[in-house]
Amino acid sequence: MTTMKREYSYLLQVGALFLNLRPKWRYLSILQLVIYFTIPIYFMYSAVLTTIAWGDDLNNIATTVHYTTLLLITDIVLVAFIYYRARIADLMRITGNNYYTYKDGFQSSKEEMWKKRDRKLKIILIVAVPLYFSLCVVVGLVIAPNLDANKKSSTNADYINNIYMKSPVPMVFPFEINEEATYFFSTLSQILAGMVIALVIAGADLVLIFLSLGVGFQMNILRDAIQNIDNRALKVFNEIYKEDSKKKTMKELYDDGRFMKLIDWCIKQNVEHHKVISRAFEHISEVGKWPLGAAFFFVSAAIAFALFSFVSSSQIIAQLLSLMLLSAEVWNMLIISLIGQQLTDMSEGIGNDLYDLKWRYWNKSCKVSMLIFKERLKRPLVILAGGLTPINMEMFAAVSQPLRCIINAVFNQKLINPLK
């Protein structure tokens, strides 16, 4: 819990992504999970009924289906994080132990620079992402209904095709709303649903991004350790064999069996570091596999719905909300794809770092250790959406290509028929 609070504040607990099962908080945490899981199911059922009730009103159907995808992703995220609780706990242990400590005392000279860079990015994300999601909720559930109510074009009818029009988001409710109490309950339930979506999806996004940044940070340290393997071995050699080290050149050291043993020892430490990184990455990949798979599977449809609502709606506030959700989804995809691409590139770069070493001067034992290490690197660190598709910039390009086509088609239609 200490590592969790230090690295992620209360993101995991507020989003019901990692329950606090200590006796004092156990029942409250379980109740929180039940509420977070039940609310999206309830509104998904209402959304299906609402979509059917809208008939041929494509604009409102697009908006309703868009919200439904967000509700579905919310429950998928909750299931994945609860199911892989043991993996998340192991990730917290690995993070709390700082992954790996080199026995030769190696510490990268660039470590502080990387820490500051990642810390700045984390602060920006931890402030911007929840704030932006919360703003979307406020715009959609508070500002939009008030503005629409003041417009002359807004309907005075309470119900249209069994859809209650006076709630923040017009929907079919399983009860009749004809008094203040039921109106208050319907409004409060929609506000809670918006908060659950924001807390769960934003929390999962941030946690996966922060964990991936941690793996990237360790990959940088590993690569720096490999690039400085001669200096690491030389430092230890100087400490053990002080007199001999002063009289030897690097060429002579490569012929010295004692120095080669230290090189071999340093390689094995790199292998151990890489094992810990791979274990952490495997946990992240498993935890994020289905949420990211669902997000990338539904995101094209969700973006299309948001874009359709943005262009076809005559209400400015509805257009604003659609544009805000569209921007959040595209940026979310881009950030995750960039991090996935970066991790894959760094993983492949380790093999190049090994090849650039002066291994041709090493003895057979060191060469064998290096080849074993290279065999382990043949399987690069790749995050798979749904366990099938690699998450990288190529995938982002594939997803955004239809988006560009949709944008061109919709805006061309808007230009041809500007009054529609």
C-alpha atoms as one frame of an Amber mdcrd trajectory, in Angstrom:
protein
   0.000   0.000   0.000   2.914   2.353   0.712   4.272   1.971  -2.836   0.763
   2.388  -4.267   0.169   5.647  -2.401   3.617   6.988  -3.278   3.473   6.170
  -6.980  -0.238   6.467  -7.773  -1.692   8.415  -4.839  -5.227   6.978  -4.401
  -5.948   6.419  -8.119  -6.314   2.650  -7.798  -8.550   2.808  -4.752 -10.780
   5.701  -5.849 -11.343   3.949  -9.178 -12.039   0.580  -7.429  -9.153  -0.857
  -9.449  -7.302  -2.303  -6.434  -9.516  -2.890  -3.424  -8.260  -2.179   0.071
  -9.027  -5.530   1.742  -7.718  -4.646   5.179 -10.336  -5.482   7.846 -11.141
  -1.819   8.467 -11.906  -1.053   4.791 -12.823  -4.466   3.345 -16.633  -4.214
   3.306 -16.609  -0.591   2.171 -14.267  -1.460  -0.723 -16.440  -4.406  -1.803
 -19.546  -2.190  -1.668 -17.715   0.406  -3.781 -16.883  -2.256  -6.393 -20.496
  -3.500  -6.501 -21.776   0.052  -7.016 -19.145   0.850  -9.674 -19.925  -2.366
 -11.546 -23.721  -2.220 -11.262 -24.219   1.382 -12.407 -22.733   0.820 -15.928
 -24.783  -2.385 -16.347 -27.971  -0.537 -15.400 -27.264   2.308 -17.837 -26.180
  -0.054 -20.627 -29.596  -1.712 -20.350 -31.281   1.728 -20.397 -29.110   2.794
 -23.342 -30.161  -0.233 -25.396 -33.829   0.582 -24.761 -33.151   4.247 -25.559
 -31.409   3.406 -28.842 -34.401   1.317 -29.924 -36.826   4.055 -28.844 -35.043
   6.764 -30.866 -36.114   4.970 -34.058 -34.497   6.692 -37.062 -33.037   9.661
 -35.131 -29.395   8.932 -36.046 -27.944  11.897 -34.164 -29.372  10.819 -30.806
 -28.642   7.148 -31.551 -24.987   8.030 -32.205 -24.741   9.879 -28.883 -26.409
   7.040 -26.944 -24.237   4.322 -28.516 -21.137   6.402 -27.826 -21.977   6.539
 -24.101 -22.754   2.816 -24.163 -19.233   1.998 -25.399 -17.762   4.012 -22.524
 -19.972   2.150 -20.027 -18.936  -1.208 -21.487 -15.231  -0.332 -21.363 -15.681
   0.748 -17.721 -16.927  -2.700 -16.681 -14.248  -4.481 -18.736 -11.572  -2.416
 -16.954 -13.022  -3.286 -13.525 -13.151  -7.008 -14.328  -9.570  -7.035 -15.654
  -8.094  -5.188 -12.672  -9.929  -7.368 -10.134  -9.077 -10.606 -11.975  -5.381
  -9.688 -12.214  -5.112  -8.356  -8.663  -2.176 -10.695  -7.879  -0.242  -9.351
 -10.882  -0.869  -5.748  -9.811   0.315  -6.609  -6.275   3.519  -8.115  -7.714
   3.985  -4.975  -9.829   3.752  -2.882  -6.662   6.425  -5.084  -5.021   8.733
  -4.775  -8.040   8.257  -0.998  -8.119   8.764  -0.729  -4.357  12.067  -2.627
  -4.643  13.210  -0.353  -7.521  13.265  -3.358  -9.858  16.934  -4.343  -9.525
  20.070  -3.148  -7.722  23.410  -3.865  -9.398  25.864  -5.681  -7.131  28.818
  -3.932  -8.800  27.403  -0.593  -7.594  26.465   0.676 -11.054  24.211   3.736
 -11.119  23.498   5.514 -14.372  24.674   9.106 -14.577  21.494   9.905 -16.524
  19.138   8.428 -13.916  18.208  11.739 -12.281  17.540  13.326 -15.678  15.177
  10.470 -16.630  13.450  10.657 -13.226  12.819  14.391 -13.574  11.473  13.932
 -17.107   9.079  11.158 -16.055   8.043  13.035 -12.907   7.063  16.110 -14.943
   5.033  13.980 -17.342   3.306  12.191 -14.445   2.358  15.472 -12.776   0.929
  16.808 -16.045  -1.065  13.629 -16.661  -2.294  13.170 -13.090  -3.682  16.730
 -13.129  -4.843  16.968 -16.743  -6.503  13.571 -17.322  -8.903  13.464 -14.317
  -9.615  17.183 -14.745 -10.455  16.749 -18.422 -12.669  13.699 -17.818 -14.427
  15.534 -14.977 -14.941  18.534 -17.260 -16.568  16.255 -19.854 -18.925  14.952
 -17.154 -19.795  18.492 -15.984 -20.392  19.698 -19.546 -22.502  16.659 -20.441
 -24.575  16.357 -17.281 -24.774  19.873 -15.839 -23.996  22.642 -18.342 -25.587
  21.067 -21.434 -29.053  20.424 -19.937 -29.246  23.947 -18.496 -28.307  25.565
 -21.799 -30.662  23.329 -23.741 -33.497  24.171 -21.344 -33.036  27.874 -22.084
 -33.147  27.395 -25.842 -36.424  27.992 -27.650 -35.849  24.835 -29.673 -35.836
  22.603 -26.606 -38.910  20.439 -26.223 -41.495  21.030 -23.511 -42.615  17.401
 -23.495 -41.534  15.213 -20.594 -41.546  12.020 -22.684 -40.910  11.248 -26.345
 -41.246   7.556 -27.271 -40.857   6.599 -23.581 -37.608   8.594 -23.411 -37.535
  11.025 -20.494 -36.348  14.300 -22.039 -35.815  16.326 -18.847 -32.906  14.275
 -17.500 -29.336  15.462 -18.224 -29.012  12.719 -20.846 -32.432  11.753 -22.316
 -32.963   8.051 -21.627 -35.555   5.362 -21.063 -35.949   4.739 -17.336 -37.570
   1.623 -15.828 -39.813   3.827 -13.646 -42.079   6.796 -14.303 -40.649  10.209
 -13.430 -43.514  12.415 -12.332 -42.327  14.006  -9.088 -39.284  15.694  -7.540
 -38.004  12.557  -5.801 -37.863  10.408  -8.954 -36.421  13.326 -10.965 -33.704
  13.811  -8.344 -32.908  10.076  -8.341 -32.676   9.887 -12.166 -30.416  12.956
 -12.331 -28.219  11.776  -9.463 -27.861   8.314 -11.024 -26.642   9.810 -14.319
 -24.167  12.055 -12.517 -22.872   9.012 -10.604 -22.559   7.063 -13.869 -20.501
   9.886 -15.378 -18.268   9.981 -12.303 -17.757   6.194 -12.390 -16.777   6.333
 -16.084 -14.352   9.194 -15.426 -12.773   7.634 -12.309 -12.389   4.111 -13.695
 -11.213   4.879 -17.236  -9.009   7.834 -16.259  -7.565   5.869 -13.319  -6.799
   2.786 -15.441  -5.284   4.980 -18.153  -2.963   6.728 -15.716  -1.926   3.552
 -13.897  -1.073   1.696 -17.122   0.786   4.719 -18.486   2.754   5.201 -15.238
   3.635   1.497 -15.031   4.785   1.554 -18.659   6.887   4.661 -17.967   8.482
   2.760 -15.064   9.406  -0.112 -17.393  10.780   2.380 -19.920  12.874   4.011
 -17.176  14.355   0.631 -16.230  15.039  -0.184 -19.891  17.076   3.009 -20.134
  19.092   2.018 -17.063  19.637  -1.484 -18.478  20.863  -0.135 -21.805  23.211
   2.288 -20.055  24.547  -0.568 -17.906  25.215  -2.664 -21.023  26.934   0.219
 -22.824  29.209   0.741 -19.794  29.929  -2.912 -19.095  33.709  -2.504 -19.557
  33.800   0.417 -17.116  31.747  -1.516 -14.577  34.066  -4.512 -14.738  37.133
  -2.240 -14.641  35.856  -0.444 -11.538  35.452  -3.725  -9.645  38.815  -4.990
 -10.981  40.531  -1.853  -9.675  38.943  -2.338  -6.271  40.060  -5.986  -6.011
  43.408  -5.946  -7.811  44.690  -2.428  -7.171  48.348  -2.939  -8.110  47.775
  -5.091 -11.195  45.153  -2.774 -12.664  47.530   0.180 -12.878  49.964  -1.725
 -15.084  47.463  -3.099 -17.596  45.994  -1.655 -20.770  42.520  -2.631 -21.951
  44.044  -5.053 -24.461  45.912  -6.760 -21.640  42.798  -6.801 -19.469  40.841
  -8.641 -22.163  43.536 -11.342 -22.010  43.288 -11.495 -18.219  40.980 -14.302
 -17.046  40.152 -12.417 -13.844  38.851  -9.416 -15.796  36.851 -11.688 -18.103
  35.174 -13.281 -15.076  34.068  -9.825 -14.005  32.708  -9.097 -17.513  30.780
 -12.373 -17.350  29.478 -11.439 -13.899  28.301  -8.044 -15.185  26.498  -9.675
 -18.141  24.672 -12.018 -15.775  23.553  -9.039 -13.703  22.145  -7.462 -16.859
  20.285 -10.713 -17.532  18.808 -10.639 -14.009  17.757  -7.008 -14.467  16.130
  -7.887 -17.784  14.247 -10.787 -16.132  12.690  -8.411 -13.600  11.786  -5.924
 -16.362  10.238  -8.731 -18.439   8.212  -9.938 -15.460   6.868  -6.441 -14.814
   6.103  -5.959 -18.500   4.273  -9.293 -18.668   2.088  -8.191 -15.754   1.299
  -4.860 -17.449   0.550  -6.611 -20.729  -1.828  -9.098 -19.078  -3.625  -6.486
 -16.965  -4.051  -4.128 -19.923  -4.717  -6.785 -22.560  -8.536  -6.787 -22.519
  -9.165  -3.157 -21.477  -6.846  -1.942 -24.242  -8.292  -4.474 -26.662 -11.807
  -3.237 -25.907 -10.721   0.399 -26.072  -9.050   0.013 -29.475 -11.868  -2.210
 -30.771 -14.626   0.218 -29.801 -12.670   3.428 -30.223 -13.133   3.655 -33.999
 -16.879   3.297 -33.586 -16.900   5.664 -30.605 -14.924   8.291 -32.526 -17.245
   7.908 -35.512 -20.289   8.405 -33.276 -18.724  11.420 -31.562 -17.799  12.938
 -34.918 -21.237  12.293 -36.361 -22.872  13.916 -33.340 -20.443  16.855 -33.557
 -21.213  17.572 -37.196 -24.908  16.702 -37.406 -26.135  18.202 -34.133 -27.632
  21.682 -34.281 -26.969  22.241 -30.566 -23.679  23.999 -29.848 -23.252  22.410
 -26.418 -23.819  18.904 -27.838 -21.171  19.628 -30.455 -18.780  20.818 -27.733
 -19.269  17.664 -25.659 -18.769  15.424 -28.691 -15.602  17.326 -29.615 -14.266
  17.003 -26.041 -14.886  13.238 -25.950 -13.424  12.875 -29.448 -10.254  14.722
 -28.414  -9.897  12.645 -25.224 -10.225   9.355 -27.111  -7.768  10.295 -29.860
  -5.170  11.620 -27.412  -5.609   8.547 -25.235  -4.947   6.272 -28.214  -1.944
   8.342 -29.281  -0.262   8.346 -25.844  -0.716   4.605 -25.340   0.504   3.867
 -28.883   3.572   6.085 -28.405   4.505   4.358 -25.131   3.949   0.904 -26.651
   6.141   1.842 -29.634   8.833   3.259 -27.359   9.002   0.113 -25.211   9.230
  -2.119 -28.292  11.983   0.056 -29.806  14.005   0.063 -26.571  13.631  -3.700
 -26.254  14.964  -4.195 -29.775  17.725  -1.635 -29.101  19.240  -3.792 -26.344
  20.340  -6.330 -28.973  22.130  -3.547 -30.874  23.799  -2.370 -27.652  25.177
  -5.879 -27.078  26.445  -6.090 -30.638  28.270  -2.744 -30.248  30.327  -4.070
 -27.324  33.907  -5.265 -27.842  32.768  -8.873 -27.558  35.257 -10.059 -30.187
  38.012  -9.602 -27.587  36.167 -11.608 -24.931  36.796 -15.215 -23.999  34.430
 -18.064 -24.809  32.542 -17.952 -21.487  31.611 -14.274 -21.912  30.568 -14.807
 -25.510  28.303 -17.699 -24.496  26.681 -15.550 -21.772  26.108 -12.764 -24.285
  24.564 -15.168 -26.830  22.220 -16.570 -24.165  21.190 -13.006 -23.328  20.603
 -12.245 -27.019  18.378 -15.324 -27.306  16.200 -13.949 -24.508  15.933 -10.674
 -26.422  14.543 -12.309 -29.556  11.098 -11.912 -28.055  10.672  -8.114 -27.858
   8.447  -6.448 -25.276   5.210  -5.859 -27.166   1.854  -4.916 -25.611  -0.921
  -6.811 -27.398  -4.453  -5.411 -27.498  -6.728  -8.358 -26.797  -3.655 -10.591
 -26.917  -3.572 -10.288 -30.721  -2.653  -6.870 -32.115   0.569  -5.028 -31.131
  -0.041  -1.571 -29.699   2.295   0.790 -31.543   2.184   3.708 -33.943   1.367
   1.389 -36.824  -1.824   0.374 -35.023  -2.639   4.018 -34.292  -2.213   4.802
 -37.991  -4.487   1.879 -38.901  -7.180   3.075 -36.467  -6.872   6.747 -37.433
  -7.030   6.049 -41.195 -10.777   5.302 -41.113 -11.155   8.331 -38.836  -9.676
  10.589 -41.513 -12.020   9.060 -44.107 -14.997   9.619 -41.801 -13.970  13.239
 -41.178 -13.651  13.936 -44.911 -16.948  12.235 -45.744 -18.934  13.907 -42.962
 -17.540  17.395 -43.559 -18.009  17.086 -47.323 -21.632  16.119 -46.718 -21.955
  19.108 -44.382 -20.554  21.447 -47.029 -22.859  20.030 -49.707 -25.919  20.287
 -47.443 -25.085  23.130 -45.038 -28.686  23.559 -43.885 -29.102  19.969 -42.727
